[in-house]
Coordinates of N, CA and C in Angstrom, one line a residue:
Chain G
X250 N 0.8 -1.2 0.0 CA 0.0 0.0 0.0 C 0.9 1.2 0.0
X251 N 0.4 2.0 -0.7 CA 1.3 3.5 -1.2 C 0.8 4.7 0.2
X252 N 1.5 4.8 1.0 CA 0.9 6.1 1.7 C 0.9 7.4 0.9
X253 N 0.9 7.5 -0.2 CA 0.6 8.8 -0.9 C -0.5 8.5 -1.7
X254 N -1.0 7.4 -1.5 CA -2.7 7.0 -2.3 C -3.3 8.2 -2.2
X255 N -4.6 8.5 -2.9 CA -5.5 9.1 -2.8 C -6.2 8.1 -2.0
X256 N -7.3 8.9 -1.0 CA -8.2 7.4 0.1 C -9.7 8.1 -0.1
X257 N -10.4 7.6 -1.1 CA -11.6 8.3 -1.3 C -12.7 7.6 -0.1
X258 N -13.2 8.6 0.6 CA -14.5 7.7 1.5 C -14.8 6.2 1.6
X259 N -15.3 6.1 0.3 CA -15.9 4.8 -0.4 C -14.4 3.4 -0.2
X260 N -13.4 3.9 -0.1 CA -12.2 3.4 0.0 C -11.8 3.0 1.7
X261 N -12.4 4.4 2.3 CA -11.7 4.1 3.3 C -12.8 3.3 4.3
X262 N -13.9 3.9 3.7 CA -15.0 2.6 4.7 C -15.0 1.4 4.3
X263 N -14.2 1.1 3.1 CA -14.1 -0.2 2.8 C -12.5 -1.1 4.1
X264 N -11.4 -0.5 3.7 CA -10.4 -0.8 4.6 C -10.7 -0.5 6.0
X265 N -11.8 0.2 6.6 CA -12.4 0.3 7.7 C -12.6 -1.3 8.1
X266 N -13.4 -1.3 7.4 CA -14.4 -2.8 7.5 C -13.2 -4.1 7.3
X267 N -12.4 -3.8 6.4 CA -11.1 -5.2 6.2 C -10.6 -5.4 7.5
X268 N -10.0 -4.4 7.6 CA -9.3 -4.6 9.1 C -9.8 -4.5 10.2
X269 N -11.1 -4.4 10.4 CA -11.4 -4.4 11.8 C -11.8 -6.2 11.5
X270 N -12.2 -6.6 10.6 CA -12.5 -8.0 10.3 C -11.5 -8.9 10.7
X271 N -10.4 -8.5 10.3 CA -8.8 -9.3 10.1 C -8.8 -9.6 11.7
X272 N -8.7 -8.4 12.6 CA -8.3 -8.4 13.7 C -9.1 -8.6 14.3
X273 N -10.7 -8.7 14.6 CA -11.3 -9.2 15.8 C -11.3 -10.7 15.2
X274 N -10.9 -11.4 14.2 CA -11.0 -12.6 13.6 C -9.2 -13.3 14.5
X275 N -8.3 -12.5 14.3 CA -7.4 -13.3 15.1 C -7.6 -13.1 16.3
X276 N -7.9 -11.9 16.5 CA -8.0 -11.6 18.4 C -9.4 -13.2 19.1
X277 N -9.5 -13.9 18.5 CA -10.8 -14.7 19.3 C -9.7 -16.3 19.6
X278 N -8.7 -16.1 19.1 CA -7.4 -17.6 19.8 C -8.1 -18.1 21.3
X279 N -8.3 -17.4 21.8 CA -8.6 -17.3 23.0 C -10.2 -18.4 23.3
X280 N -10.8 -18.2 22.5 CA -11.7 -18.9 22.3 C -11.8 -20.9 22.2
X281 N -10.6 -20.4 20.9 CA -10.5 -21.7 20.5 C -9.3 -22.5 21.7
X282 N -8.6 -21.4 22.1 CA -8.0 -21.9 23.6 C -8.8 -22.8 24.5
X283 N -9.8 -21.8 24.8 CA -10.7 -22.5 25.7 C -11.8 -23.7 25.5
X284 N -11.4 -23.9 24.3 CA -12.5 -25.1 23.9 C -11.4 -26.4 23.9
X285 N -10.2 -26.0 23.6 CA -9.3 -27.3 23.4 C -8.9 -27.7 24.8
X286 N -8.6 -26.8 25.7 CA -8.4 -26.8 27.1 C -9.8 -27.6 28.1
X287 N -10.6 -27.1 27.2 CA -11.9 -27.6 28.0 C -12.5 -29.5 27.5
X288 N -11.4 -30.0 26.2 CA -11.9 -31.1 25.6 C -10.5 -31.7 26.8
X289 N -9.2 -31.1 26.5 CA -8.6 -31.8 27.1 C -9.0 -32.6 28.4
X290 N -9.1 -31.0 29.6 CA -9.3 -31.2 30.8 C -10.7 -32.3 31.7
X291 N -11.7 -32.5 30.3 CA -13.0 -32.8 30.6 C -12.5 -34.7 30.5
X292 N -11.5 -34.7 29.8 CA -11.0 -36.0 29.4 C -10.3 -36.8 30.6
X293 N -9.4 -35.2 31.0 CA -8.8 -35.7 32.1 C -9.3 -36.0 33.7
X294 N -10.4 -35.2 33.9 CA -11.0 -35.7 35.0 C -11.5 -37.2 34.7
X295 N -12.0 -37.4 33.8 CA -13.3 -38.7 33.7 C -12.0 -39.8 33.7
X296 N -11.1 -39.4 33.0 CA -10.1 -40.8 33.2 C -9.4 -40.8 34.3
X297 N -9.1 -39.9 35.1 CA -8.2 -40.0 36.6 C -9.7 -40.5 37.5
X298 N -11.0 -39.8 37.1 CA -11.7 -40.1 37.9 C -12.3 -41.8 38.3
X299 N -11.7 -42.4 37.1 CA -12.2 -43.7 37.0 C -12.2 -44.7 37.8
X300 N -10.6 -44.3 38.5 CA -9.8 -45.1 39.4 C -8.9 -45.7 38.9
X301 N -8.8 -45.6 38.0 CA -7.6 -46.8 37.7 C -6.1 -46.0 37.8
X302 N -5.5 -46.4 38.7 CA -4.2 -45.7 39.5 C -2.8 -46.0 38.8
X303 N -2.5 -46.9 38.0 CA -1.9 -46.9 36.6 C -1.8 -45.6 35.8
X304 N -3.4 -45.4 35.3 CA -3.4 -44.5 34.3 C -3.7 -42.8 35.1
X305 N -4.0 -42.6 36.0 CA -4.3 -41.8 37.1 C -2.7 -40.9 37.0
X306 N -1.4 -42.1 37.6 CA -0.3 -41.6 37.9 C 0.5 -40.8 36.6
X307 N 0.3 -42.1 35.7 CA 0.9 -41.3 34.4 C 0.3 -39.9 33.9
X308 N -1.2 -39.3 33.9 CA -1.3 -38.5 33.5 C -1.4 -37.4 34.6
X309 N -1.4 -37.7 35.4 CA -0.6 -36.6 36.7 C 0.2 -34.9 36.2
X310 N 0.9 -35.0 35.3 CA 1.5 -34.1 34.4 C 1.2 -33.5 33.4
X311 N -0.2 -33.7 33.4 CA -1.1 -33.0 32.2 C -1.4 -31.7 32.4
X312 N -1.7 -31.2 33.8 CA -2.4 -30.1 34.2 C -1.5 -29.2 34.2
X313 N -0.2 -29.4 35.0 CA 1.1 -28.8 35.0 C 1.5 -28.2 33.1
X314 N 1.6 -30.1 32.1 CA 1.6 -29.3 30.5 C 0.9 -28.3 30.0
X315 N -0.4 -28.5 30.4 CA -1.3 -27.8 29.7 C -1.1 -26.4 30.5
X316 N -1.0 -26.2 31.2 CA -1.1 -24.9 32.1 C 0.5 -23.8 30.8
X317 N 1.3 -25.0 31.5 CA 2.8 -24.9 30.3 C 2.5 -24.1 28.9
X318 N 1.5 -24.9 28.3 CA 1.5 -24.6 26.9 C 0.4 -23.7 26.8
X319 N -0.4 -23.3 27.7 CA -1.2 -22.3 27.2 C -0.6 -21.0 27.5
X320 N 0.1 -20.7 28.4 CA 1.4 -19.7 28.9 C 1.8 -19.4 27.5
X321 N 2.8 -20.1 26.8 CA 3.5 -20.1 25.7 C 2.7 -19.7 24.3
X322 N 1.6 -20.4 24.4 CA 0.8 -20.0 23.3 C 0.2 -18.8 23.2
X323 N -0.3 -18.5 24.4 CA -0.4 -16.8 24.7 C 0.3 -15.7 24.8
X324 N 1.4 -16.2 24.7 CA 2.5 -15.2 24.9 C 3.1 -15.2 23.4
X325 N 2.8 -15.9 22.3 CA 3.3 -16.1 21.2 C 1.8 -15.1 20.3
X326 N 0.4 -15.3 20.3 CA -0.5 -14.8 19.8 C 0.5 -13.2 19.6
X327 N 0.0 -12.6 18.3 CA 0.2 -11.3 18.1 C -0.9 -10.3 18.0
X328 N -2.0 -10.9 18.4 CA -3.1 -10.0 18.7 C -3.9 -10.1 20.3
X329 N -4.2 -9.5 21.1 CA -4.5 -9.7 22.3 C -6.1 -8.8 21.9
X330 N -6.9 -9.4 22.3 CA -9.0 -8.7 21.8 C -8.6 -7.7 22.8
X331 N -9.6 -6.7 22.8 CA -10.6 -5.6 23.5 C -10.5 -6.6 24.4
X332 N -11.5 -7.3 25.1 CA -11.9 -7.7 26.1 C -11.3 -9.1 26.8
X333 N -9.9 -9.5 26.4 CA -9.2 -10.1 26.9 C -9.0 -9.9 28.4
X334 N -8.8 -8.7 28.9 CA -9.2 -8.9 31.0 C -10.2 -8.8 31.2
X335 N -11.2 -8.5 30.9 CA -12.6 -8.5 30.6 C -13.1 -9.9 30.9
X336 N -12.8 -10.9 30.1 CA -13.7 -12.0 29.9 C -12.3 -13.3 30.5
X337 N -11.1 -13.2 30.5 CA -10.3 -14.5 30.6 C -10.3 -14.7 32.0
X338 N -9.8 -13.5 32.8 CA -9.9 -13.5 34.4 C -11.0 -13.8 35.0
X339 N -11.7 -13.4 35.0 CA -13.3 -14.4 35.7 C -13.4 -15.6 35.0
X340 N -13.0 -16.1 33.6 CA -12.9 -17.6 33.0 C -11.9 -18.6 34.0
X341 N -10.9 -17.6 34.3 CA -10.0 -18.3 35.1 C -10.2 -18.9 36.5
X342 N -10.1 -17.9 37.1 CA -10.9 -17.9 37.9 C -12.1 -19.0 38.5
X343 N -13.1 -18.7 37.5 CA -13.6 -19.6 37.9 C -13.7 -21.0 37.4
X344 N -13.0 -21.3 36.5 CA -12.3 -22.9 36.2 C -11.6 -23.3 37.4
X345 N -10.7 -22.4 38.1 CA -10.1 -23.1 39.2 C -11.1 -22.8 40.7
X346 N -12.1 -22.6 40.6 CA -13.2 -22.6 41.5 C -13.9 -24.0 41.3
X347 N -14.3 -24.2 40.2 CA -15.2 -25.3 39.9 C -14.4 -26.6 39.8
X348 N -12.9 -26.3 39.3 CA -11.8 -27.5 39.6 C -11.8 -28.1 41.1
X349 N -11.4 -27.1 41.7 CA -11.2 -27.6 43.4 C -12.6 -27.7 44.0
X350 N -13.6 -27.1 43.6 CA -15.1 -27.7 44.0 C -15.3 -29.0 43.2
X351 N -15.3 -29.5 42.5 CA -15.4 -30.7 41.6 C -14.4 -31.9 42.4
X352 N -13.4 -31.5 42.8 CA -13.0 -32.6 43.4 C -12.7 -32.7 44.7
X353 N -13.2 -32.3 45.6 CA -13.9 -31.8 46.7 C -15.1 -32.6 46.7
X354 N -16.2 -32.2 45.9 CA -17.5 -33.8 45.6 C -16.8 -34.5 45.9
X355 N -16.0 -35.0 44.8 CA -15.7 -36.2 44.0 C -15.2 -37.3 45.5
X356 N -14.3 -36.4 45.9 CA -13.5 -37.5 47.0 C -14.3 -37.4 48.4
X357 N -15.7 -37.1 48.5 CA -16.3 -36.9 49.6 C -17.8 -37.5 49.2
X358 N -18.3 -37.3 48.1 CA -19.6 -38.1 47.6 C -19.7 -38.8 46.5
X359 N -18.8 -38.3 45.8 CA -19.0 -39.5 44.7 C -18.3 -40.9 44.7
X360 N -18.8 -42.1 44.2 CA -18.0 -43.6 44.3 C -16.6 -43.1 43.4
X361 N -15.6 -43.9 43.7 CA -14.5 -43.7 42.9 C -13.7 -44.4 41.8
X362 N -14.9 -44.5 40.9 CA -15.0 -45.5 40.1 C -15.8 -44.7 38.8
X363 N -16.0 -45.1 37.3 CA -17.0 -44.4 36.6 C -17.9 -44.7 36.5
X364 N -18.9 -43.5 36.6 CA -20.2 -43.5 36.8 C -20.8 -42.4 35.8
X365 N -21.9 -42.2 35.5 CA -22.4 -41.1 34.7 C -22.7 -39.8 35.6
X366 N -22.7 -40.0 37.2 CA -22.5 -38.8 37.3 C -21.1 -38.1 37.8
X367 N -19.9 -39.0 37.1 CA -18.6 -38.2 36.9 C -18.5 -37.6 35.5
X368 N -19.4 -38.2 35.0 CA -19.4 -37.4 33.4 C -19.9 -36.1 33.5
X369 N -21.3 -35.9 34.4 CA -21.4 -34.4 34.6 C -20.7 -33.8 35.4
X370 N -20.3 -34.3 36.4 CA -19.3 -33.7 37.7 C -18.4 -32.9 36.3
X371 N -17.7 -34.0 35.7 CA -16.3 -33.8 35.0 C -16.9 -32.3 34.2
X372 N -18.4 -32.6 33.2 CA -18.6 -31.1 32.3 C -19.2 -29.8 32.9
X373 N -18.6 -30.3 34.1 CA -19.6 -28.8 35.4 C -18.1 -28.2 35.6
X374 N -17.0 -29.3 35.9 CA -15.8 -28.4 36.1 C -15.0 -27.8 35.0
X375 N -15.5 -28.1 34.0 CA -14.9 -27.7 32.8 C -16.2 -26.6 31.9
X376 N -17.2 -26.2 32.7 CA -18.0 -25.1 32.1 C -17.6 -24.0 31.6
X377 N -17.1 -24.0 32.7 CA -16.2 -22.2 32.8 C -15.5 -21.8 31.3
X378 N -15.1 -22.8 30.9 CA -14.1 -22.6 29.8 C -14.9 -23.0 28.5
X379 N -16.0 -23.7 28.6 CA -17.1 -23.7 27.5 C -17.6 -21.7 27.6
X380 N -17.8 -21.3 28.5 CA -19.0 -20.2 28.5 C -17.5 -18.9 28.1
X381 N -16.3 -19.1 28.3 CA -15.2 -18.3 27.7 C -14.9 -18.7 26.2
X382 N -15.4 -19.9 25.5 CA -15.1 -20.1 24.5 C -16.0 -19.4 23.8
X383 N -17.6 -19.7 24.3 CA -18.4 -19.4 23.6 C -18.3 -17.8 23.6
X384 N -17.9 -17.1 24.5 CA -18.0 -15.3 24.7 C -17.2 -15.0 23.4
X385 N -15.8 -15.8 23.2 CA -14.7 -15.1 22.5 C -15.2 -15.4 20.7
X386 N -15.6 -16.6 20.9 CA -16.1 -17.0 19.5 C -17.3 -16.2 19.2
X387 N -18.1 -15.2 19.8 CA -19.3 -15.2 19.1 C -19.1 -13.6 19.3
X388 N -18.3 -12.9 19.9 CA -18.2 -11.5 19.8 C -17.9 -10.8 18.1
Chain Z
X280 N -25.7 23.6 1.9 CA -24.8 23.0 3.0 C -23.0 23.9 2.8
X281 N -22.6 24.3 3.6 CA -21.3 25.3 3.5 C -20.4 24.2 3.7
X282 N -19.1 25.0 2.9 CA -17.8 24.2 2.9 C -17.8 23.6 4.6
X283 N -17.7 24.8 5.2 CA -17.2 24.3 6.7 C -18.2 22.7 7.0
X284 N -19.3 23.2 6.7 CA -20.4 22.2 7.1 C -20.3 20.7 6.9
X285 N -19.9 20.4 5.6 CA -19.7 19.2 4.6 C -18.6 18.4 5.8
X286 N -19.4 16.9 6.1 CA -18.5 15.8 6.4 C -17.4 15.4 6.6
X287 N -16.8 16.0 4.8 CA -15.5 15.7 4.5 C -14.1 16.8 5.5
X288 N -14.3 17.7 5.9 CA -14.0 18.5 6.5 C -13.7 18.3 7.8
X289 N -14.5 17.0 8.6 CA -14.0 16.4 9.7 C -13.7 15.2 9.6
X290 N -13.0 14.8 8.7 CA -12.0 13.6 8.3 C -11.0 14.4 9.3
X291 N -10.1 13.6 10.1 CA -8.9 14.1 10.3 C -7.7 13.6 9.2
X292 N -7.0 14.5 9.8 CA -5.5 14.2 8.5 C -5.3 13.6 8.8
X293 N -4.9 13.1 10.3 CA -3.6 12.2 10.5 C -4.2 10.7 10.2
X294 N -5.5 10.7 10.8 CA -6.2 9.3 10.4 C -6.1 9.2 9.1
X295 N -6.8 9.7 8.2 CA -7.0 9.7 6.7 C -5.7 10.0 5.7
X296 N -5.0 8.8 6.0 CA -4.0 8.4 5.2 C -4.1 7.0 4.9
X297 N -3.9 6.4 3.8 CA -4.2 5.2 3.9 C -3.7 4.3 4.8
X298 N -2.4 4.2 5.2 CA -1.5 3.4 5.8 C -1.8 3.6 7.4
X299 N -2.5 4.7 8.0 CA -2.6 5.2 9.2 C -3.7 4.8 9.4
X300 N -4.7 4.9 8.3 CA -6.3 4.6 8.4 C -6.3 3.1 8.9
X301 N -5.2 2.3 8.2 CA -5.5 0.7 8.6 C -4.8 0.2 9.7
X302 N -4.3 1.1 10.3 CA -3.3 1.0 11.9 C -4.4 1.4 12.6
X303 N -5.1 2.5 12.2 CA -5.7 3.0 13.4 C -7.4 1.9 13.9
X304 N -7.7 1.8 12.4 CA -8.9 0.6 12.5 C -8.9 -1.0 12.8
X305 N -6.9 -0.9 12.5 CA -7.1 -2.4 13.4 C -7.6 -2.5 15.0
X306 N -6.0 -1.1 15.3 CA -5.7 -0.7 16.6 C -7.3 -0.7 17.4
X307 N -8.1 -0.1 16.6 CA -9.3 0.5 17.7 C -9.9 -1.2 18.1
X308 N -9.6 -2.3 17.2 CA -10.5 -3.6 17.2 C -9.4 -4.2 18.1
X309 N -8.7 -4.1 19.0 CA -8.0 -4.7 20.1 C -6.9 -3.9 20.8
X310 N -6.5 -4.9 21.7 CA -6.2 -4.1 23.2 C -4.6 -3.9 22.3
X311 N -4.0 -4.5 22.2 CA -2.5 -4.3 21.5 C -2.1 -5.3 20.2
X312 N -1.5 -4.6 19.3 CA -1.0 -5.8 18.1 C 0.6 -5.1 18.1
X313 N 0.9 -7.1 18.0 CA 2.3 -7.2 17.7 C 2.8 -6.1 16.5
X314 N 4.1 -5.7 16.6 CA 4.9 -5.1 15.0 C 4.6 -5.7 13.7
X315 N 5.0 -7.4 13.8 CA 5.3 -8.4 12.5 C 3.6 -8.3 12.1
X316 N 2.4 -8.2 13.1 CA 1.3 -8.6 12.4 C 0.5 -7.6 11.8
X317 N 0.9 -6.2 12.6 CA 0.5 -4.9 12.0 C 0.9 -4.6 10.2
X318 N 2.0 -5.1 10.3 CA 2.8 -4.7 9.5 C 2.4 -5.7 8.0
X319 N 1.9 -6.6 8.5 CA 2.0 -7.9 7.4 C 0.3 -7.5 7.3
X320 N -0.4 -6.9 8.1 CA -2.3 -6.7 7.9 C -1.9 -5.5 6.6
X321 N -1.4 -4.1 7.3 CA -1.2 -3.4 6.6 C -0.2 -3.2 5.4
X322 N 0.5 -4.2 4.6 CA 1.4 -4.8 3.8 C 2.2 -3.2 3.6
X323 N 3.1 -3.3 4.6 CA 4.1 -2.1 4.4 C 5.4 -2.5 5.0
X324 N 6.7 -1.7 4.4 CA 7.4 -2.0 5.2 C 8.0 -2.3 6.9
X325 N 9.0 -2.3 7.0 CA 8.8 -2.1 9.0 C 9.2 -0.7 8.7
X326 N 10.2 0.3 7.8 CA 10.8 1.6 8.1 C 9.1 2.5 7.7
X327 N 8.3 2.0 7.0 CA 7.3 3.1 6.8 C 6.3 2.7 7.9
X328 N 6.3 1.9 8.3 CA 5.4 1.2 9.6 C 6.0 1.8 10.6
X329 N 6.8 2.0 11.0 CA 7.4 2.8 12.1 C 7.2 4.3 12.1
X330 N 7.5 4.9 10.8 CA 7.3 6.3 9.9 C 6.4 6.5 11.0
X331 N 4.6 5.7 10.4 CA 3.5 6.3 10.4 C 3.0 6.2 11.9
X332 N 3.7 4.9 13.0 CA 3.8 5.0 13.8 C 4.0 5.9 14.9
X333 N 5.2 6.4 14.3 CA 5.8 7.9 15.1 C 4.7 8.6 14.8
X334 N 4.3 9.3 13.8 CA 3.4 9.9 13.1 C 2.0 10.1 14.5
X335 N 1.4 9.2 14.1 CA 0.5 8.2 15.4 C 0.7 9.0 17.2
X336 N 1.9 8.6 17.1 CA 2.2 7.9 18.3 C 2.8 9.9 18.9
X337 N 3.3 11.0 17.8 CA 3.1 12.0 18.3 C 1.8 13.0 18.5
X338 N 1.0 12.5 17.5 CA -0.6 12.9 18.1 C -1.3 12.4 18.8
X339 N -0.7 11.6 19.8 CA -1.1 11.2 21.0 C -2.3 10.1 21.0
X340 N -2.2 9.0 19.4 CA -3.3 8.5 19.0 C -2.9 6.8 19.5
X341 N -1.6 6.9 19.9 CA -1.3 5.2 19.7 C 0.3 5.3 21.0
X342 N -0.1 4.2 21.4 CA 1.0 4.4 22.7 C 1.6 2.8 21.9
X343 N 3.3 3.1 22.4 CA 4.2 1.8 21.3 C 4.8 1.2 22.5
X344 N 4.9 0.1 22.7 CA 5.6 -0.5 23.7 C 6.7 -1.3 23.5
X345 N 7.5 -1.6 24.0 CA 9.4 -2.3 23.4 C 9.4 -3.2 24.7
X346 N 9.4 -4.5 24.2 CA 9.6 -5.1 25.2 C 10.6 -6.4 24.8
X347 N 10.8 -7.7 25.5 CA 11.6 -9.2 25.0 C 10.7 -9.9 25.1
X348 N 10.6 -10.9 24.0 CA 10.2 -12.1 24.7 C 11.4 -13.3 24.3
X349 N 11.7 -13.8 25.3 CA 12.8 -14.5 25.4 C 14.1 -13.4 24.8
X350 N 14.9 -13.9 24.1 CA 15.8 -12.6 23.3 C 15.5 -12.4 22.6
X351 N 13.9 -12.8 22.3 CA 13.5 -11.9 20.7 C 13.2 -10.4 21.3
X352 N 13.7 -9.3 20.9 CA 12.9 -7.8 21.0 C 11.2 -8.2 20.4
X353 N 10.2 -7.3 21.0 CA 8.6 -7.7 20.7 C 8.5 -6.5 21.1
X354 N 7.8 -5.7 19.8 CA 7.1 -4.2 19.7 C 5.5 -4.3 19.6
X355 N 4.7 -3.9 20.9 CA 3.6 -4.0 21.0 C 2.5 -2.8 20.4
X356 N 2.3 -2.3 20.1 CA 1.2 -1.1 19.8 C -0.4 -1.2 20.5
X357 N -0.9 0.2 20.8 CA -2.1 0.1 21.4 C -2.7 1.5 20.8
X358 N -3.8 1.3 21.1 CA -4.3 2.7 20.5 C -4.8 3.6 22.1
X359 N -5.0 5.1 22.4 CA -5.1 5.3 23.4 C -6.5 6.0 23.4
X360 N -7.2 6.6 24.5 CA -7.8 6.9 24.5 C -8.2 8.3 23.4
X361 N -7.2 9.5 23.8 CA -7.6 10.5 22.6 C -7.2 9.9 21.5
X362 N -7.0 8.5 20.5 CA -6.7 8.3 19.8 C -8.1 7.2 19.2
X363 N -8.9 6.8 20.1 CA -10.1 6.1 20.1 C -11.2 7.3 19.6
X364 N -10.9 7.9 20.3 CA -12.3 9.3 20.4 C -12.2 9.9 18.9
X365 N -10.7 9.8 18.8 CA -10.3 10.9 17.2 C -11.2 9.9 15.9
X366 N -10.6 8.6 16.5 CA -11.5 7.4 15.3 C -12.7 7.6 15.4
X367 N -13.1 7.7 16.6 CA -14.8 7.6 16.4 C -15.3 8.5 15.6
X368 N -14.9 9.9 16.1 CA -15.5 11.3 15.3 C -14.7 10.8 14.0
X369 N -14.0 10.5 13.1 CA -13.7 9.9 12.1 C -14.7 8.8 11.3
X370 N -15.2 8.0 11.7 CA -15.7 6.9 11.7 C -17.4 7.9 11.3
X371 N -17.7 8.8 12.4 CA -19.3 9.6 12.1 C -19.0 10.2 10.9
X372 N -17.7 10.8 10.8 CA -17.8 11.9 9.7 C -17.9 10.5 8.5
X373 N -16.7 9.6 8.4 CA -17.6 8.6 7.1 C -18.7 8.2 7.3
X374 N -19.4 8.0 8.2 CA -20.6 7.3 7.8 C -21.3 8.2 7.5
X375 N -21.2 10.0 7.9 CA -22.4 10.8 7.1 C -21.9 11.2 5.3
X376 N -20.8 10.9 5.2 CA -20.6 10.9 3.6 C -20.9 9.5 2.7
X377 N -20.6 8.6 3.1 CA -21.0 6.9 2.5 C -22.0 6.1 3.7
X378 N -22.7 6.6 4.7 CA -23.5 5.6 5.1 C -22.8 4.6 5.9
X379 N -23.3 4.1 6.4 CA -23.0 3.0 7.8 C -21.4 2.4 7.7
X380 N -20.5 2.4 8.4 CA -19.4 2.1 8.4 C -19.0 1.0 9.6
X381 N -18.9 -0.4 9.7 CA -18.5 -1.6 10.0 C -17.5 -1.1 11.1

């Protein structure tokens, strides 16, 4: 693009509209963060919660990875949205509210074995990060 | 309708350049963008990306930040408040010459 263009109206409401497109379209990472975070994590309760202490120990290091790699991946994004403190801090927040209440039930009333109501236990603690995917993807 | 009157007359300059127009309309659609992505949205060099930067960044429209990540240097950009307000009144004056503006 020539900065000595002529930028007729019609021109510039057009590159108005391009780039606000471009950029709230990368700025939503965040979204699709929270949905892969939320397939992960939803995986990893139901299988530690199963009991089986084999597979329990080995994946012990997931939460720690994943915590790792979402760090990294966010720190790499070159676009950060409008409402990135807005919406991620209370997502946060309260994933690790509904984590430590989720297993808090779990080792006080639920059997320690699978059942269908660790399947919802498991998608109640991983809400949080459904209702931040859904905020980021639909703005 | 008088010269003074007419729309076109509250275009601001500094916005209404092409290269500034697409910095300033990304900038207003988030909280900060990287250098490499500004620069690759608005297909310009880094020395005229910087130019229009400065440009920007002495009308008080865009705050630039210099930071590391690991030993890479990382140049963040943000748009500021009197630099939000300037777009908006920008943004009314196009929409009363071409109609609804995105």
């Amino acid at each position: 693009m020539n900065s000595d263009d002529d930028l007729t109206p019609e021109a510039a409401a057009a590159e108005v509209g391009r780039a606000a497109w471009q950029v709230r379209r990368r700025a939503r990472w965040p979204g699709w963060m929270f949905l892969v975070f939320a397939a992960i994590d939803f995986a990893f309760f139901v299988i530690v919660g199963s009991g089986n202490r084999t597979v329990s120990d080995a994946l012990i290091p997931v939460p720690a990875l994943l915590a790792a790699a979402i760090f990294l991946i966010a720190a790499r994004q070159p676009v950060v949205g409008q409402d990135a403190q807005r919406i991620n801090k209370p997502i946060a927040i309260a994933g690790i509210v509904t984590a430590v209440a989720g297993l808090v039930i779990y080792q006080t009333v639920m059997p320690q074995h699978f059942t269908g109501w660790l399947l919802l236990l498991a998608a109640l603690m991983v809400s949080p990060y459904f209702v931040g995917a859904w905020r980021w993807l639909h703005l | 309708m008088t010269a003074d009157g007419h729309p076109r007359n509250r275009l601001d300059d500094t916005i209404h350049a092409p290269v500034r127009l697409s910095i300033m309309a990304a900038l207003a659609n988030a909280d900060r963008i990287d250098f490499r992505y500004l620069r690759d949205l608005v297909e310009v060099s880094d020395s005229l990306l910087s130019k229009h930067m400065t440009h920007l960044e002495n009308a008080g429209y865009v705050t630039i930040v210099k930071g590391y990540q690991g030993k890479r240097p990382r140049t963040w950009f943000s748009i500021t408040d009197t630099g939000r307000t300037a777009f908006t009144k920008y943004l009314a004056a196009l929409h009363d010459i071409v109609g609804e503006v995105r």
